[in-house]
Short mmCIF file of C-alpha atoms in Angstrom, two decimals:
data_model
loop_
_atom_site.label_atom_id
_atom_site.label_comp_id
_atom_site.label_asym_id
_atom_site.label_seq_id
_atom_site.Cartn_x
_atom_site.Cartn_y
_atom_site.Cartn_z
CA ASP R 1 -55.41 -25.51 9.85
CA SER R 2 -57.34 -28.03 11.94
CA GLY R 3 -60.74 -26.80 10.81
CA VAL R 4 -61.77 -26.05 14.39
CA THR R 5 -62.55 -22.40 15.03
CA GLN R 6 -62.46 -20.80 18.44
CA THR R 7 -63.52 -17.28 19.32
CA PRO R 8 -62.41 -14.98 20.71
CA LYS R 9 -58.66 -15.52 20.54
CA HIS R 10 -58.01 -13.35 23.55
CA LEU R 11 -60.21 -12.29 26.42
CA ILE R 12 -59.36 -10.04 29.33
CA THR R 13 -61.85 -9.64 32.11
CA ALA R 14 -62.09 -8.95 35.82
CA THR R 15 -62.66 -11.26 38.73
CA GLY R 16 -66.29 -12.08 39.37
CA GLN R 17 -67.29 -11.65 35.75
CA ARG R 18 -68.78 -14.17 33.35
CA VAL R 19 -67.53 -15.00 29.85
CA THR R 20 -68.55 -17.27 27.01
CA LEU R 21 -66.09 -19.06 24.77
CA ARG R 22 -67.26 -20.34 21.41
CA CYS R 23 -66.17 -23.30 19.32
CA SER R 24 -67.11 -24.42 15.82
CA PRO R 25 -66.02 -28.00 15.16
CA ARG R 26 -64.68 -29.38 11.91
CA SER R 27 -67.36 -29.94 9.34
CA GLY R 28 -69.06 -33.26 10.02
CA ASP R 29 -67.55 -33.82 13.47
CA LEU R 30 -70.11 -34.69 16.12
CA SER R 31 -67.90 -34.65 19.23
CA VAL R 32 -66.66 -31.50 20.89
CA TYR R 33 -64.22 -31.45 23.77
CA TRP R 34 -63.09 -28.64 26.03
CA TYR R 35 -59.66 -28.54 27.65
CA GLN R 36 -58.02 -26.02 29.95
CA GLN R 37 -54.27 -25.48 29.90
CA SER R 38 -52.46 -23.47 32.49
CA LEU R 39 -48.74 -23.34 33.16
CA ASP R 40 -48.84 -25.34 36.36
CA GLN R 41 -51.60 -27.83 35.48
CA GLY R 42 -50.94 -28.88 31.93
CA LEU R 43 -53.82 -29.90 29.70
CA GLN R 44 -56.92 -30.65 31.77
CA PHE R 45 -59.97 -32.26 30.24
CA LEU R 46 -63.16 -30.41 31.14
CA ILE R 47 -66.11 -31.86 29.25
CA GLN R 48 -67.18 -33.64 26.07
CA TYR R 49 -70.36 -33.40 24.03
CA TYR R 50 -71.45 -35.79 21.32
CA ASN R 51 -74.24 -34.77 18.97
CA GLY R 52 -75.72 -32.40 21.53
CA GLU R 53 -75.52 -34.67 24.55
CA GLU R 54 -72.97 -34.58 27.35
CA ARG R 55 -70.72 -37.61 26.92
CA ALA R 56 -67.93 -37.33 29.44
CA LYS R 57 -67.03 -35.02 32.27
CA GLY R 58 -63.63 -34.22 33.64
CA ASN R 59 -62.38 -31.73 36.17
CA ILE R 60 -64.92 -29.06 35.34
CA LEU R 61 -65.78 -26.64 38.11
CA GLU R 62 -69.39 -25.98 39.06
CA ARG R 63 -68.84 -22.36 38.00
CA PHE R 64 -68.24 -23.62 34.46
CA SER R 65 -70.85 -25.01 32.13
CA ALA R 66 -71.04 -25.95 28.49
CA GLN R 67 -73.48 -26.94 25.83
CA GLN R 68 -73.55 -28.12 22.25
CA PHE R 69 -76.17 -26.67 19.96
CA PRO R 70 -78.12 -28.36 17.13
CA ASP R 71 -75.70 -26.93 14.58
CA LEU R 72 -72.96 -28.68 16.61
CA HIS R 73 -71.12 -25.56 17.71
CA SER R 74 -70.36 -25.43 21.41
CA GLU R 75 -70.05 -22.78 24.07
CA LEU R 76 -68.16 -22.89 27.35
CA ASN R 77 -69.48 -20.53 29.99
CA LEU R 78 -67.22 -19.46 32.82
CA SER R 79 -68.76 -17.51 35.68
CA SER R 80 -67.63 -15.91 38.94
CA LEU R 81 -64.18 -15.78 37.45
CA GLU R 82 -61.14 -16.05 39.66
CA LEU R 83 -57.51 -15.19 38.98
CA GLY R 84 -56.75 -18.91 38.81
CA ASP R 85 -59.07 -19.33 35.85
CA SER R 86 -56.55 -17.52 33.66
CA ALA R 87 -55.49 -20.11 31.10
CA LEU R 88 -55.66 -21.23 27.52
CA TYR R 89 -58.96 -22.92 26.73
CA PHE R 90 -58.91 -25.36 23.85
CA CYS R 91 -61.75 -26.87 21.96
CA ALA R 92 -61.28 -30.06 19.97
CA SER R 93 -63.55 -32.07 17.74
CA SER R 94 -63.66 -35.58 16.38
CA GLY R 95 -65.95 -37.68 14.28
CA GLN R 96 -66.57 -40.37 16.84
CA ALA R 97 -67.88 -40.63 20.37
CA SER R 98 -64.64 -42.18 21.60
CA SER R 99 -61.57 -39.98 21.57
CA TYR R 100 -59.16 -42.87 21.54
CA ASN R 101 -59.72 -44.37 18.12
CA SER R 102 -60.64 -41.14 16.41
CA PRO R 103 -58.01 -38.37 16.41
CA LEU R 104 -58.92 -35.09 18.04
CA HIS R 105 -58.51 -31.89 16.06
CA PHE R 106 -57.75 -28.93 18.26
CA GLY R 107 -58.44 -25.27 17.69
CA ASN R 108 -55.90 -22.59 18.49
CA GLY R 109 -57.51 -21.78 21.78
CA THR R 110 -58.87 -18.79 23.64
CA ARG R 111 -56.45 -17.12 25.99
CA LEU R 112 -58.36 -15.93 29.04
CA THR R 113 -56.77 -13.43 31.39
CA VAL R 114 -58.59 -12.62 34.61
CA THR R 115 -57.36 -9.48 36.37
CA LEU Y 1 -57.21 -45.93 31.98
CA ALA Y 2 -53.67 -47.09 31.44
CA LYS Y 3 -51.12 -44.77 32.96
CA THR Y 4 -48.26 -43.65 30.76
CA THR Y 5 -44.71 -42.71 31.66
CA GLN Y 6 -42.43 -40.81 29.30
CA PRO Y 7 -39.28 -38.75 29.76
CA ILE Y 8 -39.85 -35.19 30.82
CA SER Y 9 -37.40 -33.76 28.32
CA MET Y 10 -35.03 -34.71 25.51
CA ASP Y 11 -32.43 -32.79 23.55
CA SER Y 12 -31.35 -33.41 19.99
CA TYR Y 13 -29.61 -31.78 17.04
CA GLU Y 14 -30.91 -31.10 13.60
CA GLY Y 15 -30.73 -34.06 11.27
CA GLN Y 16 -30.72 -36.68 14.00
CA GLU Y 17 -33.32 -39.35 14.54
CA VAL Y 18 -35.21 -38.97 17.81
CA ASN Y 19 -36.87 -41.84 19.62
CA ILE Y 20 -39.26 -41.10 22.48
CA THR Y 21 -40.32 -44.12 24.48
CA CYS Y 22 -43.53 -44.31 26.44
CA SER Y 23 -44.20 -46.95 29.07
CA HIS Y 24 -47.75 -48.22 29.58
CA ASN Y 25 -47.56 -51.40 31.63
CA ASN Y 26 -51.29 -51.60 32.31
CA ILE Y 27 -52.45 -51.28 28.72
CA ALA Y 28 -55.74 -53.08 28.06
CA THR Y 29 -56.49 -55.39 25.18
CA ASN Y 30 -58.58 -52.86 23.31
CA ASP Y 31 -56.43 -49.81 24.00
CA TYR Y 32 -54.94 -47.76 21.21
CA ILE Y 33 -51.68 -45.83 21.53
CA THR Y 34 -51.80 -42.27 20.28
CA TRP Y 35 -49.20 -39.51 20.08
CA TYR Y 36 -49.82 -35.79 19.86
CA GLN Y 37 -47.48 -32.86 19.31
CA GLN Y 38 -47.97 -29.42 20.81
CA PHE Y 39 -46.21 -26.17 20.00
CA PRO Y 40 -46.34 -23.25 22.47
CA SER Y 41 -49.72 -21.50 22.54
CA GLN Y 42 -51.21 -23.91 20.01
CA GLY Y 43 -53.55 -26.83 20.39
CA PRO Y 44 -52.12 -30.36 20.29
CA ARG Y 45 -51.84 -31.94 16.87
CA PHE Y 46 -52.39 -35.63 16.17
CA ILE Y 47 -49.22 -37.34 14.96
CA ILE Y 48 -49.80 -41.06 14.82
CA GLN Y 49 -51.83 -43.89 16.29
CA GLY Y 50 -51.24 -47.61 16.49
CA TYR Y 51 -52.41 -50.81 18.08
CA LYS Y 52 -49.54 -53.23 17.52
CA THR Y 53 -46.32 -53.73 15.53
CA LYS Y 54 -45.30 -50.74 13.47
CA VAL Y 55 -47.14 -47.82 11.98
CA THR Y 56 -45.58 -45.25 9.69
CA ASN Y 57 -46.87 -42.06 8.16
CA GLU Y 58 -45.30 -39.06 6.49
CA VAL Y 59 -44.35 -37.54 9.84
CA ALA Y 60 -43.25 -40.34 12.16
CA SER Y 61 -43.11 -44.03 12.92
CA LEU Y 62 -44.57 -45.79 15.90
CA PHE Y 63 -43.02 -49.01 17.13
CA ILE Y 64 -45.02 -51.25 19.43
CA PRO Y 65 -43.50 -54.49 20.77
CA ALA Y 66 -45.54 -57.66 21.03
CA ASP Y 67 -46.38 -57.19 24.73
CA ARG Y 68 -47.57 -53.62 24.02
CA LYS Y 69 -46.27 -52.45 27.40
CA SER Y 70 -44.33 -49.67 25.76
CA SER Y 71 -44.19 -47.80 22.50
CA THR Y 72 -41.60 -45.67 20.74
CA LEU Y 73 -42.28 -42.62 18.64
CA SER Y 74 -39.55 -42.17 16.07
CA LEU Y 75 -38.98 -38.83 14.37
CA PRO Y 76 -36.54 -39.12 11.45
CA ARG Y 77 -34.07 -36.32 10.80
CA VAL Y 78 -35.54 -33.72 13.15
CA SER Y 79 -35.38 -30.02 12.42
CA LEU Y 80 -35.66 -26.96 14.64
CA SER Y 81 -39.37 -26.88 13.93
CA ASP Y 82 -39.81 -30.23 15.68
CA THR Y 83 -39.13 -28.54 19.00
CA ALA Y 84 -42.38 -29.19 20.86
CA VAL Y 85 -44.04 -31.20 23.59
CA TYR Y 86 -44.95 -34.76 22.63
CA TYR Y 87 -47.73 -36.60 24.43
CA CYS Y 88 -48.30 -40.34 24.57
CA LEU Y 89 -51.87 -41.43 25.35
CA VAL Y 90 -53.39 -44.84 25.81
CA GLY Y 91 -57.01 -45.85 26.05
CA ASN Y 92 -60.14 -46.92 24.26
CA GLN Y 93 -63.14 -46.38 26.43
CA ALA Y 94 -66.08 -44.52 25.05
CA GLY Y 95 -67.41 -42.25 27.72
CA THR Y 96 -63.95 -41.09 28.68
CA ALA Y 97 -61.79 -38.56 27.00
CA LEU Y 98 -58.13 -38.18 26.28
CA ILE Y 99 -56.15 -37.50 29.41
CA PHE Y 100 -52.91 -35.72 28.67
CA GLY Y 101 -49.94 -36.15 30.98
CA LYS Y 102 -46.94 -33.87 31.17
CA GLY Y 103 -45.52 -35.05 27.87
CA THR Y 104 -41.93 -34.96 26.68
CA THR Y 105 -40.43 -31.61 25.82
CA LEU Y 106 -38.15 -32.10 22.83
CA SER Y 107 -35.59 -29.39 22.16
CA VAL Y 108 -33.81 -29.47 18.82
CA SER Y 109 -30.69 -27.37 18.37
CA SER Y 110 -28.66 -26.46 15.33
#
């Protein structure tokens, strides 16, 4: 158990809809990362927050947004969903701002299916 | 960010030692080398991290030559449960995040 909790585990929704994915980091971790994994794209970095502030941005679509709250949990909002957004969405946390000298701890992901 | 190159797939049998080599010719002075393991439908799991020479933990060893242009993850006596994708990552910059490549799919057979 990594200590990172993601909810829900599964989500099925229709195109055009909006969903919110939730992540609770390990106790004491200040950084939260969001990754998307689909079969044809591998693990894609979306966005990182550190202590409530956006720290790094990857290939995150404009239809997607995220935030980290004062209690350090994070939410990833996906809107105007398309079939291609179907994927596993992982949240990870670490104790440091840099992900390279502080191991990331991943949750078990939210599987999003857009129909 | 230093680009990494690793084999797409490897096959092994239970009980054998497996060595996965990662090439990172453009590694920077301050870069760390980190390996993660991922099972299907699970998030990646940190295995080991090193900067130079050799690092060993209860799961694996990481060998890094003096020029640091490559590294080798060594898994002793693999079992069926070691079947997974293994990712090699290199970097150090704050303000960037881990970029995962395709990884190496290790298949262990009995």
